[in-house]
PDB file of N, CA and C in Angstrom:
ATOM      1  N   UNK A   1     -10.852   5.982  -9.843  1.00 79.00           N
ATOM      2  CA  UNK A   1     -10.493   7.216  -8.580  1.00 79.00           C
ATOM      3  C   UNK A   1      -9.459   7.074  -8.040  1.00 79.00           C
ATOM      4  N   UNK A   2      -8.569   7.746  -7.811  1.00 90.00           N
ATOM      5  CA  UNK A   2      -7.344   7.783  -7.295  1.00 90.00           C
ATOM      6  C   UNK A   2      -7.943   8.591  -5.781  1.00 90.00           C
ATOM      7  N   UNK A   3      -6.433   7.728  -4.389  1.00 94.00           N
ATOM      8  CA  UNK A   3      -6.073   8.519  -3.078  1.00 94.00           C
ATOM      9  C   UNK A   3      -5.482   7.458  -3.346  1.00 94.00           C
ATOM     10  N   UNK A   4      -4.712   7.188  -1.455  1.00 95.00           N
ATOM     11  CA  UNK A   4      -3.823   6.874  -1.179  1.00 95.00           C
ATOM     12  C   UNK A   4      -4.373   5.713  -1.028  1.00 95.00           C
ATOM     13  N   UNK A   5      -3.646   4.241  -0.546  1.00 95.00           N
ATOM     14  CA  UNK A   5      -3.387   3.532   0.291  1.00 95.00           C
ATOM     15  C   UNK A   5      -4.256   3.310   1.695  1.00 95.00           C
ATOM     16  N   UNK A   6      -3.461   4.356   2.008  1.00 94.00           N
ATOM     17  CA  UNK A   6      -3.471   3.799   3.641  1.00 94.00           C
ATOM     18  C   UNK A   6      -5.640   4.316   3.631  1.00 94.00           C
ATOM     19  N   UNK A   7      -5.307   4.501   2.863  1.00 94.00           N
ATOM     20  CA  UNK A   7      -7.441   4.964   2.265  1.00 94.00           C
ATOM     21  C   UNK A   7      -7.871   3.379   2.093  1.00 94.00           C
ATOM     22  N   UNK A   8      -8.516   2.480   1.290  1.00 94.00           N
ATOM     23  CA  UNK A   8      -8.030   1.493   1.126  1.00 94.00           C
ATOM     24  C   UNK A   8      -8.741   0.593   1.801  1.00 94.00           C
ATOM     25  N   UNK A   9     -10.112   0.034   2.401  1.00 94.00           N
ATOM     26  CA  UNK A   9     -10.700  -0.761   3.153  1.00 94.00           C
ATOM     27  C   UNK A   9     -10.128  -2.097   2.661  1.00 94.00           C
ATOM     28  N   UNK A  10     -10.259  -3.077   4.029  1.00 96.00           N
ATOM     29  CA  UNK A  10     -10.064  -4.737   3.089  1.00 96.00           C
ATOM     30  C   UNK A  10     -10.765  -4.878   2.889  1.00 96.00           C
ATOM     31  N   UNK A  11     -10.003  -5.673   1.435  1.00 95.00           N
ATOM     32  CA  UNK A  11     -10.393  -6.496   0.534  1.00 95.00           C
ATOM     33  C   UNK A  11     -10.210  -5.887  -0.864  1.00 95.00           C
ATOM     34  N   UNK A  12     -10.731  -4.065  -1.025  1.00 95.00           N
ATOM     35  CA  UNK A  12      -9.635  -3.663  -1.928  1.00 95.00           C
ATOM     36  C   UNK A  12      -8.880  -3.087  -2.601  1.00 95.00           C
ATOM     37  N   UNK A  13      -8.316  -3.401  -3.826  1.00 95.00           N
ATOM     38  CA  UNK A  13      -7.085  -3.749  -4.807  1.00 95.00           C
ATOM     39  C   UNK A  13      -7.121  -1.993  -5.196  1.00 95.00           C
ATOM     40  N   UNK A  14      -5.997  -1.995  -5.986  1.00 95.00           N
ATOM     41  CA  UNK A  14      -5.830  -1.076  -7.313  1.00 95.00           C
ATOM     42  C   UNK A  14      -4.536  -1.242  -7.667  1.00 95.00           C
ATOM     43  N   UNK A  15      -4.141   0.035  -8.396  1.00 96.00           N
ATOM     44  CA  UNK A  15      -2.551   0.041  -9.244  1.00 96.00           C
ATOM     45  C   UNK A  15      -2.515   1.504  -8.683  1.00 96.00           C
ATOM     46  N   UNK A  16      -0.483   1.185  -8.233  1.00 96.00           N
ATOM     47  CA  UNK A  16       0.546   2.221  -8.054  1.00 96.00           C
ATOM     48  C   UNK A  16       0.258   3.165  -9.119  1.00 96.00           C
ATOM     49  N   UNK A  17       0.057   4.145  -9.417  1.00 96.00           N
ATOM     50  CA  UNK A  17       0.542   5.053  -9.625  1.00 96.00           C
ATOM     51  C   UNK A  17       1.125   6.555  -9.193  1.00 96.00           C
ATOM     52  N   UNK A  18       2.018   6.253  -8.770  1.00 95.00           N
ATOM     53  CA  UNK A  18       2.878   7.731  -8.068  1.00 95.00           C
ATOM     54  C   UNK A  18       3.531   7.186  -6.262  1.00 95.00           C
ATOM     55  N   UNK A  19       4.638   7.139  -6.581  1.00 94.00           N
ATOM     56  CA  UNK A  19       5.311   6.437  -4.338  1.00 94.00           C
ATOM     57  C   UNK A  19       5.316   8.145  -4.769  1.00 94.00           C
ATOM     58  N   UNK A  20       5.779   9.305  -3.629  1.00 92.00           N
ATOM     59  CA  UNK A  20       5.648  10.455  -3.403  1.00 92.00           C
ATOM     60  C   UNK A  20       6.053  10.254  -1.927  1.00 92.00           C
ATOM     61  N   UNK A  21       7.438  10.076  -1.651  1.00 90.00           N
ATOM     62  CA  UNK A  21       8.256   9.738  -0.550  1.00 90.00           C
ATOM     63  C   UNK A  21       9.740  10.188  -1.309  1.00 90.00           C
ATOM     64  N   UNK A  22      10.753   9.894   0.036  1.00 90.00           N
ATOM     65  CA  UNK A  22      12.018  10.440  -0.191  1.00 90.00           C
ATOM     66  C   UNK A  22      12.746   9.645  -1.006  1.00 90.00           C
ATOM     67  N   UNK A  23      13.646   9.677  -1.452  1.00 92.00           N
ATOM     68  CA  UNK A  23      15.032   8.450  -2.242  1.00 92.00           C
ATOM     69  C   UNK A  23      14.991   6.979  -1.389  1.00 92.00           C
ATOM     70  N   UNK A  24      15.479   7.048   0.529  1.00 92.00           N
ATOM     71  CA  UNK A  24      15.689   5.520   0.467  1.00 92.00           C
ATOM     72  C   UNK A  24      14.258   5.288   1.001  1.00 92.00           C
ATOM     73  N   UNK A  25      13.349   5.415   0.908  1.00 91.00           N
ATOM     74  CA  UNK A  25      11.696   5.298   1.129  1.00 91.00           C
ATOM     75  C   UNK A  25      11.655   4.178  -0.178  1.00 91.00           C
ATOM     76  N   UNK A  26      12.220   5.196  -0.993  1.00 91.00           N
ATOM     77  CA  UNK A  26      11.494   4.796  -2.690  1.00 91.00           C
ATOM     78  C   UNK A  26      12.471   3.321  -3.210  1.00 91.00           C
ATOM     79  N   UNK A  27      12.532   3.539  -2.318  1.00 93.00           N
ATOM     80  CA  UNK A  27      13.946   2.466  -2.322  1.00 93.00           C
ATOM     81  C   UNK A  27      13.538   0.851  -1.434  1.00 93.00           C
ATOM     82  N   UNK A  28      13.766   1.715  -0.465  1.00 92.00           N
ATOM     83  CA  UNK A  28      12.950   0.604   0.669  1.00 92.00           C
ATOM     84  C   UNK A  28      11.494  -0.236  -0.391  1.00 92.00           C
ATOM     85  N   UNK A  29      10.367   0.186  -0.494  1.00 92.00           N
ATOM     86  CA  UNK A  29       9.963  -0.162  -1.021  1.00 92.00           C
ATOM     87  C   UNK A  29       9.893  -0.520  -2.619  1.00 92.00           C
ATOM     88  N   UNK A  30       9.952  -1.142  -3.398  1.00 92.00           N
ATOM     89  CA  UNK A  30      11.202  -0.698  -4.429  1.00 92.00           C
ATOM     90  C   UNK A  30      11.741  -2.569  -4.254  1.00 92.00           C
ATOM     91  N   UNK A  31      12.021  -2.547  -3.484  1.00 92.00           N
ATOM     92  CA  UNK A  31      12.971  -3.598  -2.731  1.00 92.00           C
ATOM     93  C   UNK A  31      11.614  -4.712  -3.029  1.00 92.00           C
ATOM     94  N   UNK A  32      10.392  -4.350  -1.754  1.00 91.00           N
ATOM     95  CA  UNK A  32       9.899  -5.119  -1.039  1.00 91.00           C
ATOM     96  C   UNK A  32       8.348  -5.244  -2.021  1.00 91.00           C
ATOM     97  N   UNK A  33       8.568  -5.040  -3.546  1.00 92.00           N
ATOM     98  CA  UNK A  33       7.860  -4.896  -4.997  1.00 92.00           C
ATOM     99  C   UNK A  33       6.358  -3.767  -4.877  1.00 92.00           C
ATOM    100  N   UNK A  34       7.250  -3.154  -4.668  1.00 94.00           N
ATOM    101  CA  UNK A  34       5.709  -1.781  -4.310  1.00 94.00           C
ATOM    102  C   UNK A  34       6.557  -0.183  -6.005  1.00 94.00           C
ATOM    103  N   UNK A  35       6.150  -0.856  -6.519  1.00 94.00           N
ATOM    104  CA  UNK A  35       6.830  -0.233  -7.898  1.00 94.00           C
ATOM    105  C   UNK A  35       5.135   0.199  -8.804  1.00 94.00           C
ATOM    106  N   UNK A  36       5.943   0.760  -8.607  1.00 95.00           N
ATOM    107  CA  UNK A  36       4.929   1.097 -10.298  1.00 95.00           C
ATOM    108  C   UNK A  36       3.837   0.741 -11.459  1.00 95.00           C
ATOM    109  N   UNK A  37       3.002   0.832 -11.015  1.00 95.00           N
ATOM    110  CA  UNK A  37       2.657   0.554 -12.388  1.00 95.00           C
ATOM    111  C   UNK A  37       1.998  -1.582 -11.403  1.00 95.00           C
ATOM    112  N   UNK A  38       2.449  -1.639  -9.904  1.00 95.00           N
ATOM    113  CA  UNK A  38       1.807  -3.329  -9.449  1.00 95.00           C
ATOM    114  C   UNK A  38       0.586  -2.920  -9.360  1.00 95.00           C
ATOM    115  N   UNK A  39      -0.450  -4.553  -8.740  1.00 96.00           N
ATOM    116  CA  UNK A  39      -1.057  -4.250  -8.511  1.00 96.00           C
ATOM    117  C   UNK A  39      -1.516  -4.604  -7.159  1.00 96.00           C
ATOM    118  N   UNK A  40      -1.616  -3.640  -5.876  1.00 97.00           N
ATOM    119  CA  UNK A  40      -2.109  -3.347  -4.746  1.00 97.00           C
ATOM    120  C   UNK A  40      -2.861  -4.159  -4.295  1.00 97.00           C
ATOM    121  N   UNK A  41      -3.527  -5.034  -2.821  1.00 96.00           N
ATOM    122  CA  UNK A  41      -4.843  -5.547  -2.421  1.00 96.00           C
ATOM    123  C   UNK A  41      -3.864  -5.173  -0.168  1.00 96.00           C
ATOM    124  N   UNK A  42      -5.478  -4.682   0.165  1.00 96.00           N
ATOM    125  CA  UNK A  42      -5.831  -4.097   0.756  1.00 96.00           C
ATOM    126  C   UNK A  42      -5.894  -5.441   2.207  1.00 96.00           C
ATOM    127  N   UNK A  43      -5.255  -6.398   2.561  1.00 97.00           N
ATOM    128  CA  UNK A  43      -5.583  -8.117   3.171  1.00 97.00           C
ATOM    129  C   UNK A  43      -6.483  -7.461   4.673  1.00 97.00           C
ATOM    130  N   UNK A  44      -5.786  -7.128   5.613  1.00 96.00           N
ATOM    131  CA  UNK A  44      -6.059  -6.042   7.721  1.00 96.00           C
ATOM    132  C   UNK A  44      -5.980  -5.411   7.214  1.00 96.00           C
ATOM    133  N   UNK A  45      -6.430  -4.408   8.105  1.00 95.00           N
ATOM    134  CA  UNK A  45      -6.356  -3.087   8.626  1.00 95.00           C
ATOM    135  C   UNK A  45      -6.377  -3.760  10.437  1.00 95.00           C
ATOM    136  N   UNK A  46      -4.552  -3.570  10.743  1.00 93.00           N
ATOM    137  CA  UNK A  46      -5.303  -3.478  12.577  1.00 93.00           C
ATOM    138  C   UNK A  46      -5.207  -2.318  13.808  1.00 93.00           C
ATOM    139  N   UNK A  47      -6.369  -2.422  13.984  1.00 91.00           N
ATOM    140  CA  UNK A  47      -6.571  -1.660  14.738  1.00 91.00           C
ATOM    141  C   UNK A  47      -6.091  -0.704  15.550  1.00 91.00           C
ATOM    142  N   UNK A  48      -6.376   1.254  16.444  1.00 91.00           N
ATOM    143  CA  UNK A  48      -5.572   2.225  16.368  1.00 91.00           C
ATOM    144  C   UNK A  48      -4.323   2.524  15.721  1.00 91.00           C
ATOM    145  N   UNK A  49      -5.258   3.183  14.551  1.00 88.00           N
ATOM    146  CA  UNK A  49      -4.502   2.979  14.292  1.00 88.00           C
ATOM    147  C   UNK A  49      -3.055   2.632  13.159  1.00 88.00           C
ATOM    148  N   UNK A  50      -2.440   1.164  13.696  1.00 91.00           N
ATOM    149  CA  UNK A  50      -1.888   0.515  12.909  1.00 91.00           C
ATOM    150  C   UNK A  50      -1.695  -0.313  11.650  1.00 91.00           C
ATOM    151  N   UNK A  51      -0.981  -1.081  11.608  1.00 95.00           N
ATOM    152  CA  UNK A  51      -0.211  -1.139   9.741  1.00 95.00           C
ATOM    153  C   UNK A  51      -1.063  -1.596   8.907  1.00 95.00           C
ATOM    154  N   UNK A  52      -1.426  -2.137   7.928  1.00 96.00           N
ATOM    155  CA  UNK A  52      -2.241  -2.896   7.377  1.00 96.00           C
ATOM    156  C   UNK A  52      -1.065  -3.731   6.226  1.00 96.00           C
ATOM    157  N   UNK A  53      -1.659  -4.917   6.816  1.00 97.00           N
ATOM    158  CA  UNK A  53      -1.544  -5.852   5.571  1.00 97.00           C
ATOM    159  C   UNK A  53      -1.676  -5.953   4.219  1.00 97.00           C
ATOM    160  N   UNK A  54      -0.434  -6.325   3.631  1.00 97.00           N
ATOM    161  CA  UNK A  54      -1.690  -6.376   1.854  1.00 97.00           C
ATOM    162  C   UNK A  54      -0.167  -7.239   0.994  1.00 97.00           C
ATOM    163  N   UNK A  55      -0.798  -7.549  -0.232  1.00 97.00           N
ATOM    164  CA  UNK A  55      -0.547  -7.871  -1.119  1.00 97.00           C
ATOM    165  C   UNK A  55      -0.194  -7.582  -1.851  1.00 97.00           C
ATOM    166  N   UNK A  56       0.472  -8.027  -3.039  1.00 96.00           N
ATOM    167  CA  UNK A  56       1.373  -7.113  -3.960  1.00 96.00           C
ATOM    168  C   UNK A  56       2.075  -8.702  -4.670  1.00 96.00           C
ATOM    169  N   UNK A  57       1.343  -8.669  -5.768  1.00 91.00           N
ATOM    170  CA  UNK A  57       1.746 -10.230  -6.543  1.00 91.00           C
ATOM    171  C   UNK A  57       1.133 -11.355  -5.413  1.00 91.00           C
ATOM    172  N   UNK A  58       2.571 -11.771  -4.413  1.00 93.00           N
ATOM    173  CA  UNK A  58       2.392 -13.302  -4.402  1.00 93.00           C
ATOM    174  C   UNK A  58       2.664 -12.390  -3.152  1.00 93.00           C
ATOM    175  N   UNK A  59       2.809 -11.689  -2.755  1.00 93.00           N
ATOM    176  CA  UNK A  59       3.632 -11.707  -1.600  1.00 93.00           C
ATOM    177  C   UNK A  59       2.752 -10.674  -0.572  1.00 93.00           C
ATOM    178  N   UNK A  60       2.994 -11.078   0.746  1.00 95.00           N
ATOM    179  CA  UNK A  60       2.053 -10.359   1.656  1.00 95.00           C
ATOM    180  C   UNK A  60       3.010  -9.053   2.961  1.00 95.00           C
ATOM    181  N   UNK A  61       2.769  -7.648   2.910  1.00 95.00           N
ATOM    182  CA  UNK A  61       3.525  -7.402   3.530  1.00 95.00           C
ATOM    183  C   UNK A  61       2.868  -6.568   4.256  1.00 95.00           C
ATOM    184  N   UNK A  62       3.819  -6.352   5.492  1.00 96.00           N
ATOM    185  CA  UNK A  62       2.734  -5.027   7.010  1.00 96.00           C
ATOM    186  C   UNK A  62       3.816  -3.807   6.671  1.00 96.00           C
ATOM    187  N   UNK A  63       2.765  -2.580   6.735  1.00 95.00           N
ATOM    188  CA  UNK A  63       3.372  -1.060   5.612  1.00 95.00           C
ATOM    189  C   UNK A  63       2.526  -0.319   6.778  1.00 95.00           C
ATOM    190  N   UNK A  64       3.715  -0.034   7.780  1.00 94.00           N
ATOM    191  CA  UNK A  64       2.846   1.872   8.419  1.00 94.00           C
ATOM    192  C   UNK A  64       1.865   2.564   7.898  1.00 94.00           C
ATOM    193  N   UNK A  65       0.684   2.889   7.839  1.00 95.00           N
ATOM    194  CA  UNK A  65       0.261   3.706   7.331  1.00 95.00           C
ATOM    195  C   UNK A  65       1.000   5.454   7.226  1.00 95.00           C
ATOM    196  N   UNK A  66       1.732   5.575   8.163  1.00 94.00           N
ATOM    197  CA  UNK A  66       2.382   6.774   7.269  1.00 94.00           C
ATOM    198  C   UNK A  66       3.053   6.328   6.357  1.00 94.00           C
ATOM    199  N   UNK A  67       3.441   4.895   5.756  1.00 94.00           N
ATOM    200  CA  UNK A  67       4.175   4.495   4.722  1.00 94.00           C
ATOM    201  C   UNK A  67       3.547   5.165   3.685  1.00 94.00           C
ATOM    202  N   UNK A  68       2.201   4.203   3.885  1.00 95.00           N
ATOM    203  CA  UNK A  68       0.474   3.668   2.724  1.00 95.00           C
ATOM    204  C   UNK A  68       0.265   5.172   2.362  1.00 95.00           C
ATOM    205  N   UNK A  69       0.719   5.954   3.730  1.00 95.00           N
ATOM    206  CA  UNK A  69      -0.511   7.469   2.267  1.00 95.00           C
ATOM    207  C   UNK A  69       1.035   8.104   2.629  1.00 95.00           C
ATOM    208  N   UNK A  70       1.897   8.038   1.329  1.00 95.00           N
ATOM    209  CA  UNK A  70       2.881   7.757   0.253  1.00 95.00           C
ATOM    210  C   UNK A  70       2.485   6.779  -0.787  1.00 95.00           C
ATOM    211  N   UNK A  71       1.632   6.269  -1.047  1.00 96.00           N
ATOM    212  CA  UNK A  71       1.512   5.705  -2.054  1.00 96.00           C
ATOM    213  C   UNK A  71      -0.632   5.893  -2.706  1.00 96.00           C
ATOM    214  N   UNK A  72       0.125   6.601  -4.219  1.00 96.00           N
ATOM    215  CA  UNK A  72      -1.338   6.769  -5.018  1.00 96.00           C
ATOM    216  C   UNK A  72      -1.515   5.559  -5.575  1.00 96.00           C
ATOM    217  N   UNK A  73      -2.833   5.301  -5.293  1.00 96.00           N
ATOM    218  CA  UNK A  73      -3.123   4.551  -5.847  1.00 96.00           C
ATOM    219  C   UNK A  73      -4.206   4.549  -6.795  1.00 96.00           C
ATOM    220  N   UNK A  74      -4.440   3.706  -8.030  1.00 95.00           N
ATOM    221  CA  UNK A  74      -5.936   3.995  -8.801  1.00 95.00           C
ATOM    222  C   UNK A  74      -6.843   2.799  -8.680  1.00 95.00           C
ATOM    223  N   UNK A  75      -7.706   2.475  -8.169  1.00 91.00           N
ATOM    224  CA  UNK A  75      -8.736   1.453  -7.615  1.00 91.00           C
ATOM    225  C   UNK A  75      -9.046   1.123  -9.044  1.00 91.00           C
ATOM    226  N   UNK A  76      -9.003  -0.249  -8.463  1.00 74.00           N
ATOM    227  CA  UNK A  76      -9.615  -1.754 -10.046  1.00 74.00           C
ATOM    228  C   UNK A  76     -11.429  -1.076  -9.492  1.00 74.00           C
ATOM    229  N   UNK A  77     -10.834  -1.177 -10.491  1.00 64.00           N
ATOM    230  CA  UNK A  77     -13.320  -1.150 -11.281  1.00 64.00           C
ATOM    231  C   UNK A  77     -14.359  -2.775 -11.143  1.00 64.00           C
TER     232      UNK A  77
END
């Protein structure tokens, strides 16, 4: 099943299938390790539409929901 990263719940994970952002944001995400084929896990979600804490490999990041909505995910089984 495909969805965007901002729709995942804590402890859900998936593989990045597409990043639908402009060139600059895509470069920033890539520098943080958010690339096609990488597995991403949601650790925590801040209340009141706050950021998501995610894990990519061994790195944990905070990402804005607006940016997370641009990352398409194939959910893990």
